[in-house]
PDB file of N, CA, C and O in Angstrom, chain B, residues numbered from 101:
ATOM      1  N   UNK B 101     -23.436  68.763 -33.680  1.00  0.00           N
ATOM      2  CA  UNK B 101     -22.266  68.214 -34.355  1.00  0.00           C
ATOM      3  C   UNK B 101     -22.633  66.818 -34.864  1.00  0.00           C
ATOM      4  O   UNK B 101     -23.189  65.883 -34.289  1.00  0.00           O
ATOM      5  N   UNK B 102     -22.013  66.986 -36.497  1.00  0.00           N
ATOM      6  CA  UNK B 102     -22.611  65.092 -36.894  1.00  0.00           C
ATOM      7  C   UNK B 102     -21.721  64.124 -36.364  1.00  0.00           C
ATOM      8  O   UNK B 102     -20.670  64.289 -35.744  1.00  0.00           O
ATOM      9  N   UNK B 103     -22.242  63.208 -36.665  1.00  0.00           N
ATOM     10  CA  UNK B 103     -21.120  61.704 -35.948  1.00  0.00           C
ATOM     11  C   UNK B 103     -19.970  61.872 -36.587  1.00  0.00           C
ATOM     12  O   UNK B 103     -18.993  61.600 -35.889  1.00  0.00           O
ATOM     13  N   UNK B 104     -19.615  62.413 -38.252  1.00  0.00           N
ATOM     14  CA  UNK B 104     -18.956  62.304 -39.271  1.00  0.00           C
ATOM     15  C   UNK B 104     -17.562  63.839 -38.062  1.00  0.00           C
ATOM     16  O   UNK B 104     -16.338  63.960 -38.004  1.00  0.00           O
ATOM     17  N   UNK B 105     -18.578  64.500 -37.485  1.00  0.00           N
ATOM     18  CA  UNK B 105     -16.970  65.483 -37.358  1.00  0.00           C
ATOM     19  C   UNK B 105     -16.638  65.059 -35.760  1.00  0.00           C
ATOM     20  O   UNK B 105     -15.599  65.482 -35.253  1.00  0.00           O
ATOM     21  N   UNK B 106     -17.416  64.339 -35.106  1.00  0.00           N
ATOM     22  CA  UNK B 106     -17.050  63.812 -33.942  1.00  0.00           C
ATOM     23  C   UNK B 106     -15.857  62.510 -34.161  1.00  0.00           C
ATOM     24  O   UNK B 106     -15.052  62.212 -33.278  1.00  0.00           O
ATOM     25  N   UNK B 107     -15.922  61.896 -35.363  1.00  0.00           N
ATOM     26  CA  UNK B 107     -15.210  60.844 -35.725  1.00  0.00           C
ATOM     27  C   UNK B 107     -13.590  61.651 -36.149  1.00  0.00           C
ATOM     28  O   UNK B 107     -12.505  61.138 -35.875  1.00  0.00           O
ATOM     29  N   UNK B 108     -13.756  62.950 -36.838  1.00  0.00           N
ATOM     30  CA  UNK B 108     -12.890  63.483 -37.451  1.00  0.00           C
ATOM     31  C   UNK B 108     -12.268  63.798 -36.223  1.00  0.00           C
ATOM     32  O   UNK B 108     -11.226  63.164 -36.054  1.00  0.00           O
ATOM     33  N   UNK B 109     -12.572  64.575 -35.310  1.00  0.00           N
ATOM     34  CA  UNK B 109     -12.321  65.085 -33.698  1.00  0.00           C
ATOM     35  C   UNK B 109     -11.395  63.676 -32.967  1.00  0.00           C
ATOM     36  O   UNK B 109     -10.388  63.489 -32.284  1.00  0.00           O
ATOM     37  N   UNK B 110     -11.988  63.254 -33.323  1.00  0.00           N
ATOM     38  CA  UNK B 110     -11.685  61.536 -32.520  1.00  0.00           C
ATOM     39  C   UNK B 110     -10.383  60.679 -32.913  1.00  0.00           C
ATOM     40  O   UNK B 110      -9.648  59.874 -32.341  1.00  0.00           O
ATOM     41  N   UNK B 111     -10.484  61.296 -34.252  1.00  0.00           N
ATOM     42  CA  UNK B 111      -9.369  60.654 -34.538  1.00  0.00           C
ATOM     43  C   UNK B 111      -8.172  61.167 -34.843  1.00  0.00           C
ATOM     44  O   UNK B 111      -7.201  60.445 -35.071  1.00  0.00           O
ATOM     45  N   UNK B 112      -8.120  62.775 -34.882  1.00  0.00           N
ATOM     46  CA  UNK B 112      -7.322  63.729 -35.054  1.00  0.00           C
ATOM     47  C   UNK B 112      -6.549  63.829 -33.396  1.00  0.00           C
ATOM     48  O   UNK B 112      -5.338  63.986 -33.238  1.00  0.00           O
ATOM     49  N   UNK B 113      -7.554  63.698 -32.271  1.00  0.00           N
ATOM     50  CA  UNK B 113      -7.199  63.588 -31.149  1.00  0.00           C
ATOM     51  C   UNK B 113      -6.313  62.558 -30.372  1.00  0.00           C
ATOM     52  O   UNK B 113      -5.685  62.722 -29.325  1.00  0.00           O
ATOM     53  N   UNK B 114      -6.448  61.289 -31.284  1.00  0.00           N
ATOM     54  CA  UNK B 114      -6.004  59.872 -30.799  1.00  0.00           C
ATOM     55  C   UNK B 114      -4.312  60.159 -31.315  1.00  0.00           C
ATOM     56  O   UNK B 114      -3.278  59.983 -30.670  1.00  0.00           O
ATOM     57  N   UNK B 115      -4.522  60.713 -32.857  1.00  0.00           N
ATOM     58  CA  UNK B 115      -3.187  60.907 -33.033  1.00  0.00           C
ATOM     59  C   UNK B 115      -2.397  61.741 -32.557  1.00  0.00           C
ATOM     60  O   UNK B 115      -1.175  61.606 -32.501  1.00  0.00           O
ATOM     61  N   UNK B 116      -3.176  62.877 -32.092  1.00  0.00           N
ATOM     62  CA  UNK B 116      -2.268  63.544 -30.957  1.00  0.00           C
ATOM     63  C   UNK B 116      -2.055  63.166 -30.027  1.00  0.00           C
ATOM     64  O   UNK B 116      -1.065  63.678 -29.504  1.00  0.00           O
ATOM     65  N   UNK B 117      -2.622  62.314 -29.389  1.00  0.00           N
ATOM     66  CA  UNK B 117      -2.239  61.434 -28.016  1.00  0.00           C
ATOM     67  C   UNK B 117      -1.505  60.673 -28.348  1.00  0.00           C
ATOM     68  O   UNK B 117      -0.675  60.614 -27.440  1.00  0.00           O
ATOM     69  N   UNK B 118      -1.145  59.751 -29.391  1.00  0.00           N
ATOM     70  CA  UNK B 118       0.037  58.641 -29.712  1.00  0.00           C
ATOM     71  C   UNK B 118       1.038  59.594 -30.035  1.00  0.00           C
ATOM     72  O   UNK B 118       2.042  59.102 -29.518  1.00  0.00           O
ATOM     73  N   UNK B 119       1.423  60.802 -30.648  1.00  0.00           N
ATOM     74  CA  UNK B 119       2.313  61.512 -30.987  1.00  0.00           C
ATOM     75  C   UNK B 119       2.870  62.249 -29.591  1.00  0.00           C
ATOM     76  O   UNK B 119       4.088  62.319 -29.430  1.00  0.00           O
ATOM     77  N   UNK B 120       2.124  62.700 -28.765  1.00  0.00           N
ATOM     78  CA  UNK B 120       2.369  62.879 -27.731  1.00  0.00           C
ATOM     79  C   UNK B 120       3.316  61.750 -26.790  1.00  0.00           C
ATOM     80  O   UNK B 120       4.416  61.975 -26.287  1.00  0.00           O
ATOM     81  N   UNK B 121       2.727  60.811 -26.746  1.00  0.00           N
ATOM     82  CA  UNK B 121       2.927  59.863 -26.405  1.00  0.00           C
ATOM     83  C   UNK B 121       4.770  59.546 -26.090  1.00  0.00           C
ATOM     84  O   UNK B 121       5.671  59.718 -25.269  1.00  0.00           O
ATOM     85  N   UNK B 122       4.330  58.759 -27.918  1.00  0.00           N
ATOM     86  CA  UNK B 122       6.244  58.704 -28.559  1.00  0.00           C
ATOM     87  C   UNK B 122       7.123  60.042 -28.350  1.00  0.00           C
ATOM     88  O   UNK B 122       8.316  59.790 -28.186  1.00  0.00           O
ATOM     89  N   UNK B 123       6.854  61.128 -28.328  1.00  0.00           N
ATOM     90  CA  UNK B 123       7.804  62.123 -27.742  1.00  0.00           C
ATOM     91  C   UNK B 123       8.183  61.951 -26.302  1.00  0.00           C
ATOM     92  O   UNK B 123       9.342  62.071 -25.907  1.00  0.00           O
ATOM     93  N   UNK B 124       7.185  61.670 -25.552  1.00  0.00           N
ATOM     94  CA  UNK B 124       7.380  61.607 -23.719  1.00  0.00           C
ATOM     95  C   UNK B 124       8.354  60.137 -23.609  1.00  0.00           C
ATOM     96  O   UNK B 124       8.908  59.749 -22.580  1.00  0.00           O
ATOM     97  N   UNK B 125       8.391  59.494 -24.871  1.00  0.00           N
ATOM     98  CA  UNK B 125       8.972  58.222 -24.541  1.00  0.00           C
ATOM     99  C   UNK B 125      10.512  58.820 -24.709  1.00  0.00           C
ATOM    100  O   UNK B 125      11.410  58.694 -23.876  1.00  0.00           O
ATOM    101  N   UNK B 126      10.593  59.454 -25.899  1.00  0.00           N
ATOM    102  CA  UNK B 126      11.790  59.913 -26.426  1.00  0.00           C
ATOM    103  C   UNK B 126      12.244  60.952 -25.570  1.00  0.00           C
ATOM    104  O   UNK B 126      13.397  61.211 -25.914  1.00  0.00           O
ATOM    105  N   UNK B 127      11.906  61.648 -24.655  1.00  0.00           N
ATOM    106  CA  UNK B 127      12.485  61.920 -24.036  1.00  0.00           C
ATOM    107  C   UNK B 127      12.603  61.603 -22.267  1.00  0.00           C
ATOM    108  O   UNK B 127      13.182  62.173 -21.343  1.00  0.00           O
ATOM    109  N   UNK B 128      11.965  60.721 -22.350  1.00  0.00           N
ATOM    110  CA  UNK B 128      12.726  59.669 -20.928  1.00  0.00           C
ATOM    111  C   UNK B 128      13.886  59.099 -21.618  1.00  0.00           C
ATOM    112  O   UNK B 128      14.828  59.224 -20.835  1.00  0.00           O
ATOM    113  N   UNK B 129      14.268  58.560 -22.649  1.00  0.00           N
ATOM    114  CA  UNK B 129      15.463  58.090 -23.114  1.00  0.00           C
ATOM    115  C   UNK B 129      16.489  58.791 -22.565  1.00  0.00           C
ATOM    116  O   UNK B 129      17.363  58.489 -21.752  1.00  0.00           O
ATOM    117  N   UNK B 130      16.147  60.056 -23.322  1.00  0.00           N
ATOM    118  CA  UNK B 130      17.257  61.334 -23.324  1.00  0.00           C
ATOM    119  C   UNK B 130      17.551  61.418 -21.586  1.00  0.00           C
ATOM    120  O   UNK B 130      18.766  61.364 -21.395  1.00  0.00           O
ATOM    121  N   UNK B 131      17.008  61.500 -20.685  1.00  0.00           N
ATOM    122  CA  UNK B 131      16.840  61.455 -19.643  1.00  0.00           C
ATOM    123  C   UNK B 131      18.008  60.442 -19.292  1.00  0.00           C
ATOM    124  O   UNK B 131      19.090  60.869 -18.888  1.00  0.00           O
ATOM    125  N   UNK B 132      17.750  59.028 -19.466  1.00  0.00           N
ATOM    126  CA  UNK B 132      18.060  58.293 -19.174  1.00  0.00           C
ATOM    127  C   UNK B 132      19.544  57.975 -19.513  1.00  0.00           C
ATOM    128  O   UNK B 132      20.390  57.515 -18.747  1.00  0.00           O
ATOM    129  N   UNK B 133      19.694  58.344 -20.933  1.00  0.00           N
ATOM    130  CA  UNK B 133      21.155  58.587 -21.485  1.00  0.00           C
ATOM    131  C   UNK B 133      22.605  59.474 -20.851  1.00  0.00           C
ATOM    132  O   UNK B 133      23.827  59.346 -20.770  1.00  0.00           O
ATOM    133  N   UNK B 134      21.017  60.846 -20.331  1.00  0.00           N
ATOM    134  CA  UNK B 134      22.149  61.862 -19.263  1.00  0.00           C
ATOM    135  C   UNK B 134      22.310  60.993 -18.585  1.00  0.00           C
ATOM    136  O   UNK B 134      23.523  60.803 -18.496  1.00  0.00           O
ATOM    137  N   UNK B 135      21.572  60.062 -17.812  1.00  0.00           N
ATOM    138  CA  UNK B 135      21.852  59.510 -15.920  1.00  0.00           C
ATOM    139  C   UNK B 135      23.313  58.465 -16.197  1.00  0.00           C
ATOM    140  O   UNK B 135      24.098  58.069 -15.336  1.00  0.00           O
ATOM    141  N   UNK B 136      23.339  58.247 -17.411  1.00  0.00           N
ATOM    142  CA  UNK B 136      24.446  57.445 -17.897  1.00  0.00           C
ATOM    143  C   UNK B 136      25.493  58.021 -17.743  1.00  0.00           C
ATOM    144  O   UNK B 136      26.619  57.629 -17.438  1.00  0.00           O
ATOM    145  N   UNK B 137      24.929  59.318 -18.045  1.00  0.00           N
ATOM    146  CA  UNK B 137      26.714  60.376 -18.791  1.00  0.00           C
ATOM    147  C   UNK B 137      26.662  60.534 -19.978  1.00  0.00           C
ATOM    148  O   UNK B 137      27.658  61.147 -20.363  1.00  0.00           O
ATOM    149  N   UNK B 138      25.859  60.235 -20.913  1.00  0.00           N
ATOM    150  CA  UNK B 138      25.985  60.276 -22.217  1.00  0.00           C
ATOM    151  C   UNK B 138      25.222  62.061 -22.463  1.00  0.00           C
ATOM    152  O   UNK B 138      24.017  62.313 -22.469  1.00  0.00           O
ATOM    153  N   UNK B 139      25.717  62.493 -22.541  1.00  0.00           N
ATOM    154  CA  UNK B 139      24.919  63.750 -23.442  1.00  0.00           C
ATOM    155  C   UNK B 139      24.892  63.478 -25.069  1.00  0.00           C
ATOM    156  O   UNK B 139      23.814  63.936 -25.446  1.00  0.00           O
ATOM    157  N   UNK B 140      25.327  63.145 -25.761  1.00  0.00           N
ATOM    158  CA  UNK B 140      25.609  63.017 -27.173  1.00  0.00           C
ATOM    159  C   UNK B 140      24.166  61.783 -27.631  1.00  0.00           C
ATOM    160  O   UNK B 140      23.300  61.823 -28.504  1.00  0.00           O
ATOM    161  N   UNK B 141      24.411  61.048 -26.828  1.00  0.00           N
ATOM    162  CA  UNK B 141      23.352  59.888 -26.642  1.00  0.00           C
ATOM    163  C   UNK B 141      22.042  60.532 -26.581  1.00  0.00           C
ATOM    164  O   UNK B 141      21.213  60.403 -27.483  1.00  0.00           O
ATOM    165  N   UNK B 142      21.803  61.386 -25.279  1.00  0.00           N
ATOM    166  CA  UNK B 142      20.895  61.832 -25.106  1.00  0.00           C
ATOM    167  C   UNK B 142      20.472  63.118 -25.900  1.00  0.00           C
ATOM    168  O   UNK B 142      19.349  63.435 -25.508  1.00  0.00           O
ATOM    169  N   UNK B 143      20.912  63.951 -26.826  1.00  0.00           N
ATOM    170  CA  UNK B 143      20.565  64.190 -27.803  1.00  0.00           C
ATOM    171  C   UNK B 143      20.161  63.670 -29.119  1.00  0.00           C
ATOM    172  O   UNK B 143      19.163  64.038 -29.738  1.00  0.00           O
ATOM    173  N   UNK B 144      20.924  62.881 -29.458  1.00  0.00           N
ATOM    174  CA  UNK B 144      20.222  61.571 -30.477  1.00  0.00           C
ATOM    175  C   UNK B 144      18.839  61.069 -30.237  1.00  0.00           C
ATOM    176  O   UNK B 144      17.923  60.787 -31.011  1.00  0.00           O
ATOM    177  N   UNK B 145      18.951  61.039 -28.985  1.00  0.00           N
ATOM    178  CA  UNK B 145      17.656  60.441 -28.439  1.00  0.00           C
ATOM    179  C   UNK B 145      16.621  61.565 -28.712  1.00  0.00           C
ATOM    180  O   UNK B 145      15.627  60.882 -28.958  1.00  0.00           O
ATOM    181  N   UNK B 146      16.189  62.981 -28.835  1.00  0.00           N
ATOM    182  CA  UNK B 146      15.801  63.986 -28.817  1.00  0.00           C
ATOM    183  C   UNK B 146      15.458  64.349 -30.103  1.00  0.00           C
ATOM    184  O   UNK B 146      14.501  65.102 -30.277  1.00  0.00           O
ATOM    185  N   UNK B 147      16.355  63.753 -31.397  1.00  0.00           N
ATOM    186  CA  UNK B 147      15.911  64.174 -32.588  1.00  0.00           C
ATOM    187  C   UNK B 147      14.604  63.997 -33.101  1.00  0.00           C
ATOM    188  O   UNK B 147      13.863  64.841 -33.604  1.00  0.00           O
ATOM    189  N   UNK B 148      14.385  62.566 -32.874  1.00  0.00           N
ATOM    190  CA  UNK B 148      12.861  62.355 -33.240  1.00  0.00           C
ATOM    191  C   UNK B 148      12.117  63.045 -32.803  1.00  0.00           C
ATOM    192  O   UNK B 148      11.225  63.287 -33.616  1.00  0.00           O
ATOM    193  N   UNK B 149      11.955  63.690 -31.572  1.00  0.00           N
ATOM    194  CA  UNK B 149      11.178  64.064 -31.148  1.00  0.00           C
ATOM    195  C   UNK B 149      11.062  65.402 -31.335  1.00  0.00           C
ATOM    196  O   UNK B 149      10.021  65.828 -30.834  1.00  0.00           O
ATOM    197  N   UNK B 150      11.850  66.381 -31.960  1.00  0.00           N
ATOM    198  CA  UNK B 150      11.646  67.449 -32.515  1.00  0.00           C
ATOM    199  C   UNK B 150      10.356  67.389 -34.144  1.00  0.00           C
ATOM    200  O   UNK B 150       9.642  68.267 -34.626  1.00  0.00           O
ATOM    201  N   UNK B 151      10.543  66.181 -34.465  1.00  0.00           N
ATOM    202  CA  UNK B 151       9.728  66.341 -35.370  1.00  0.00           C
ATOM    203  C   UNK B 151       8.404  65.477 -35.062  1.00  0.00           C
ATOM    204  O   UNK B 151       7.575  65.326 -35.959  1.00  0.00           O
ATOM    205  N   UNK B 152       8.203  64.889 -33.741  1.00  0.00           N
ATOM    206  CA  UNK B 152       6.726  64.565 -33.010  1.00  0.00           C
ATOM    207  C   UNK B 152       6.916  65.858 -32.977  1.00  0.00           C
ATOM    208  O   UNK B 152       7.004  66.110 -34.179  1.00  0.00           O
ATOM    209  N   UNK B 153       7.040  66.856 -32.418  1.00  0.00           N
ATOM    210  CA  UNK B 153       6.552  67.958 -31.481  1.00  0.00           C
ATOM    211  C   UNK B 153       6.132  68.670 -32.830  1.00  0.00           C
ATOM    212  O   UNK B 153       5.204  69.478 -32.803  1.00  0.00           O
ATOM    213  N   UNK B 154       6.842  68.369 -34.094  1.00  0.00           N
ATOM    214  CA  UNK B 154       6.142  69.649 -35.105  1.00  0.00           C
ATOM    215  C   UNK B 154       4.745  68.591 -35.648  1.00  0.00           C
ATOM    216  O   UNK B 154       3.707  69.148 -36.004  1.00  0.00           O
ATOM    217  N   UNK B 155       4.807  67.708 -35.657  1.00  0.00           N
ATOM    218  CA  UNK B 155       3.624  66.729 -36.139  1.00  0.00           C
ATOM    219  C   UNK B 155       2.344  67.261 -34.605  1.00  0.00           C
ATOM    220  O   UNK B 155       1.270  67.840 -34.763  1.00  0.00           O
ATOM    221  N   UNK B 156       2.730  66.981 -33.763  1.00  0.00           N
ATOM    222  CA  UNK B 156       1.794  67.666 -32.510  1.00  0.00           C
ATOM    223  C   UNK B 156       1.162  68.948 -32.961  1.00  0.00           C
ATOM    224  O   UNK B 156      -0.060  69.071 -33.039  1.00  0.00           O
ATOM    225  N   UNK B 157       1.923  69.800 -33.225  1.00  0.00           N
ATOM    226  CA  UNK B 157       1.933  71.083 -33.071  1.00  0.00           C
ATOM    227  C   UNK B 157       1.037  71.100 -34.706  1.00  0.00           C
ATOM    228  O   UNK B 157       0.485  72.191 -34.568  1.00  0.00           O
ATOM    229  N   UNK B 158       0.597  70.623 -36.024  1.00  0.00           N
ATOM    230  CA  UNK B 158       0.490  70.585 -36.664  1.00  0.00           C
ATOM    231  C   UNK B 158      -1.238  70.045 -36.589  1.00  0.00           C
ATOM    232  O   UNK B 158      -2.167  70.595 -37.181  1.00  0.00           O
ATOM    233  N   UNK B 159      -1.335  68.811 -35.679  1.00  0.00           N
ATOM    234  CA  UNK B 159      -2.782  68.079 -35.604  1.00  0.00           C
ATOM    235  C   UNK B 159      -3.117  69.169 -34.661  1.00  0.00           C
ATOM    236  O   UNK B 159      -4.301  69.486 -34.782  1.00  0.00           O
ATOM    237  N   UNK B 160      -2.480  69.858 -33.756  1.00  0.00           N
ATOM    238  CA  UNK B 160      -3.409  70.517 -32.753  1.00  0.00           C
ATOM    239  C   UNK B 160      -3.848  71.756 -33.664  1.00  0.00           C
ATOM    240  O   UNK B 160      -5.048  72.028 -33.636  1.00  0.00           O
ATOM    241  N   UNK B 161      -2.981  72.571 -34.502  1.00  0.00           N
ATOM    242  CA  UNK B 161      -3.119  74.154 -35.311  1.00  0.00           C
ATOM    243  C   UNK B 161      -4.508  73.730 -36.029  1.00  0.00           C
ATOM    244  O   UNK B 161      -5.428  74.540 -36.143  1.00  0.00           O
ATOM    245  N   UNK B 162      -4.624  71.895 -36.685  1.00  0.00           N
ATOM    246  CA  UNK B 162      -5.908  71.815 -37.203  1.00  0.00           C
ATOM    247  C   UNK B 162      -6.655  71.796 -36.602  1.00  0.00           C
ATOM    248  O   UNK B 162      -7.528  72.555 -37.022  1.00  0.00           O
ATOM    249  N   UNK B 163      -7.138  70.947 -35.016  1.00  0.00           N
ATOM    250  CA  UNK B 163      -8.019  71.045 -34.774  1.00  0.00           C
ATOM    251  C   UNK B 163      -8.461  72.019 -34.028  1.00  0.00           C
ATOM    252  O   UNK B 163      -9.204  71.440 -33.235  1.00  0.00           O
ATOM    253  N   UNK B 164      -8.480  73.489 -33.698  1.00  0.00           N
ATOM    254  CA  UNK B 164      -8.016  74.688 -33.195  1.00  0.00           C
ATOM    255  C   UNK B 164      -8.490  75.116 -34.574  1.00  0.00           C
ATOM    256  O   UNK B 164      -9.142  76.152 -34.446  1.00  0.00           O
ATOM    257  N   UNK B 165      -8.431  74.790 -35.639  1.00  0.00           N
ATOM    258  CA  UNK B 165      -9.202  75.277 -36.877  1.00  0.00           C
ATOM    259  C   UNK B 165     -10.123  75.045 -37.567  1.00  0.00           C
ATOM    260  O   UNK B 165     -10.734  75.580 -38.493  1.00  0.00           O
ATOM    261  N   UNK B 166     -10.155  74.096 -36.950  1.00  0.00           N
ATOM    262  CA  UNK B 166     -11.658  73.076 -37.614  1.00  0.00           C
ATOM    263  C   UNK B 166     -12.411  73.351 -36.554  1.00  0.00           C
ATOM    264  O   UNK B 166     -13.478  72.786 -36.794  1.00  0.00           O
ATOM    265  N   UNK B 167     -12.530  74.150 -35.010  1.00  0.00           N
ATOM    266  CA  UNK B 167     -13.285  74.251 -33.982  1.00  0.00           C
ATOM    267  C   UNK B 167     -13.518  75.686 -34.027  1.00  0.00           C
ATOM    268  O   UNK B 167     -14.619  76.001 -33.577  1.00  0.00           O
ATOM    269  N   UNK B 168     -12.670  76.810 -34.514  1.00  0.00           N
ATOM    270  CA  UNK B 168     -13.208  77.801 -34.686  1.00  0.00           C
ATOM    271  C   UNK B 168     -13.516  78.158 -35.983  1.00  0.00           C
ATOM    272  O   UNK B 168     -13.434  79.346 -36.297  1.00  0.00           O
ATOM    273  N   UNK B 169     -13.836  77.377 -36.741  1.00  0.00           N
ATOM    274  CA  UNK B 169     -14.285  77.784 -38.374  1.00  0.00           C
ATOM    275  C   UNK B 169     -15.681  77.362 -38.236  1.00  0.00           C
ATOM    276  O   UNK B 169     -16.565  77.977 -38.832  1.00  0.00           O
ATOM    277  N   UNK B 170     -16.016  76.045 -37.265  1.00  0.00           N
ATOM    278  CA  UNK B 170     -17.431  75.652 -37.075  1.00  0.00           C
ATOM    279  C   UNK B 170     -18.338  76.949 -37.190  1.00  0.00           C
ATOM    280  O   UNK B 170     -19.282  77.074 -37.969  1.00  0.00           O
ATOM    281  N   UNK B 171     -17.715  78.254 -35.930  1.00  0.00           N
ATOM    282  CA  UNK B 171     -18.452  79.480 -35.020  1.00  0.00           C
ATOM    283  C   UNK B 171     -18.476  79.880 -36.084  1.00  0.00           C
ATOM    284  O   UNK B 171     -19.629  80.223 -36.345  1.00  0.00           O
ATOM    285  N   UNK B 172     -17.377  80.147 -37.433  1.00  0.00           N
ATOM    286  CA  UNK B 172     -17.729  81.528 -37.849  1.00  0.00           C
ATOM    287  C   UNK B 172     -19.144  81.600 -38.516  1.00  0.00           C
ATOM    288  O   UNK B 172     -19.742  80.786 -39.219  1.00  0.00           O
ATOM    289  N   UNK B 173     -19.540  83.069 -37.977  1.00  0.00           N
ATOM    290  CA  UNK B 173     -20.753  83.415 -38.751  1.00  0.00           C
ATOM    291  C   UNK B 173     -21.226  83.395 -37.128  1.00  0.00           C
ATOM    292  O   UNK B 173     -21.606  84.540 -36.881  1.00  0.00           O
ATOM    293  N   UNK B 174     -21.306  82.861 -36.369  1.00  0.00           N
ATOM    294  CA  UNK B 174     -22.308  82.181 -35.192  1.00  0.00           C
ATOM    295  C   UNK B 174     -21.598  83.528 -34.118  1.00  0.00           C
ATOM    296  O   UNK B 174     -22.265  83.724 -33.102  1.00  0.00           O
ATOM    297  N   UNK B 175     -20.598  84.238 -34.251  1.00  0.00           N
ATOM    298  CA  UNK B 175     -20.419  85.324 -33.212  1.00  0.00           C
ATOM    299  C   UNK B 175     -19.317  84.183 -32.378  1.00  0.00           C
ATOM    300  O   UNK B 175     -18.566  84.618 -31.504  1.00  0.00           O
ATOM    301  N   UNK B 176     -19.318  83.487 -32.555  1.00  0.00           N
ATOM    302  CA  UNK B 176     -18.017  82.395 -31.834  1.00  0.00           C
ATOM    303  C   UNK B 176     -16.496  82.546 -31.936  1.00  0.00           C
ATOM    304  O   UNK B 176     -15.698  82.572 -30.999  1.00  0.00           O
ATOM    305  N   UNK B 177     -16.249  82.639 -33.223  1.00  0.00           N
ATOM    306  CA  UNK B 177     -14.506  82.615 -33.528  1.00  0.00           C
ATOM    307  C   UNK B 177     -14.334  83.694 -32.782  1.00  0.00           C
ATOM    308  O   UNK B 177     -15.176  84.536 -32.472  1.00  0.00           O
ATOM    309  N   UNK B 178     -12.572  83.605 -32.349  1.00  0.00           N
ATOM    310  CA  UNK B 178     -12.278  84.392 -32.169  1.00  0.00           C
ATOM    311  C   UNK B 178     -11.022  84.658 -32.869  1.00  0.00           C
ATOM    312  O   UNK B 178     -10.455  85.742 -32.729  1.00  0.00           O
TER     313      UNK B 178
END
């Protein structure tokens, strides 16, 4: 593997870890809003994070595609 797709790996990964991240934040909020009593609150709190989870779900489908497109040909993909 060149430095060039270890960098790509690296940095596709970081943003899934900060995206990850801001969702786990957003939903301790929500959390925190129930312990209040707020449900309404704590759904508000939840919106953003429906669209981290599709941004997540989006860097991971790539790199999950960029790792089995490497194999093809090599008997690897599956």
């Amino acid at each position: 593997m060149t430095d060039t797709d270890l960098n790509t790996y690296r940095v596709l990964i970081r943003a899934l870890d900060e995206r990850l991240r801001v969702a786990a934040h957003g939903t301790r909020l929500a959390l925190d809003d129930l312990d209040h009593g707020s449900r309404n609150r704590a759904i508000g709190a939840l919106l953003p994070v429906e669209r981290d989870i599709n941004v997540v779900s989006a860097i991971l489908t790539t790199l999950l595609t960029l790792h089995r497109a490497r194999h093809v040909g090599e008997g690897g993909a599956r």
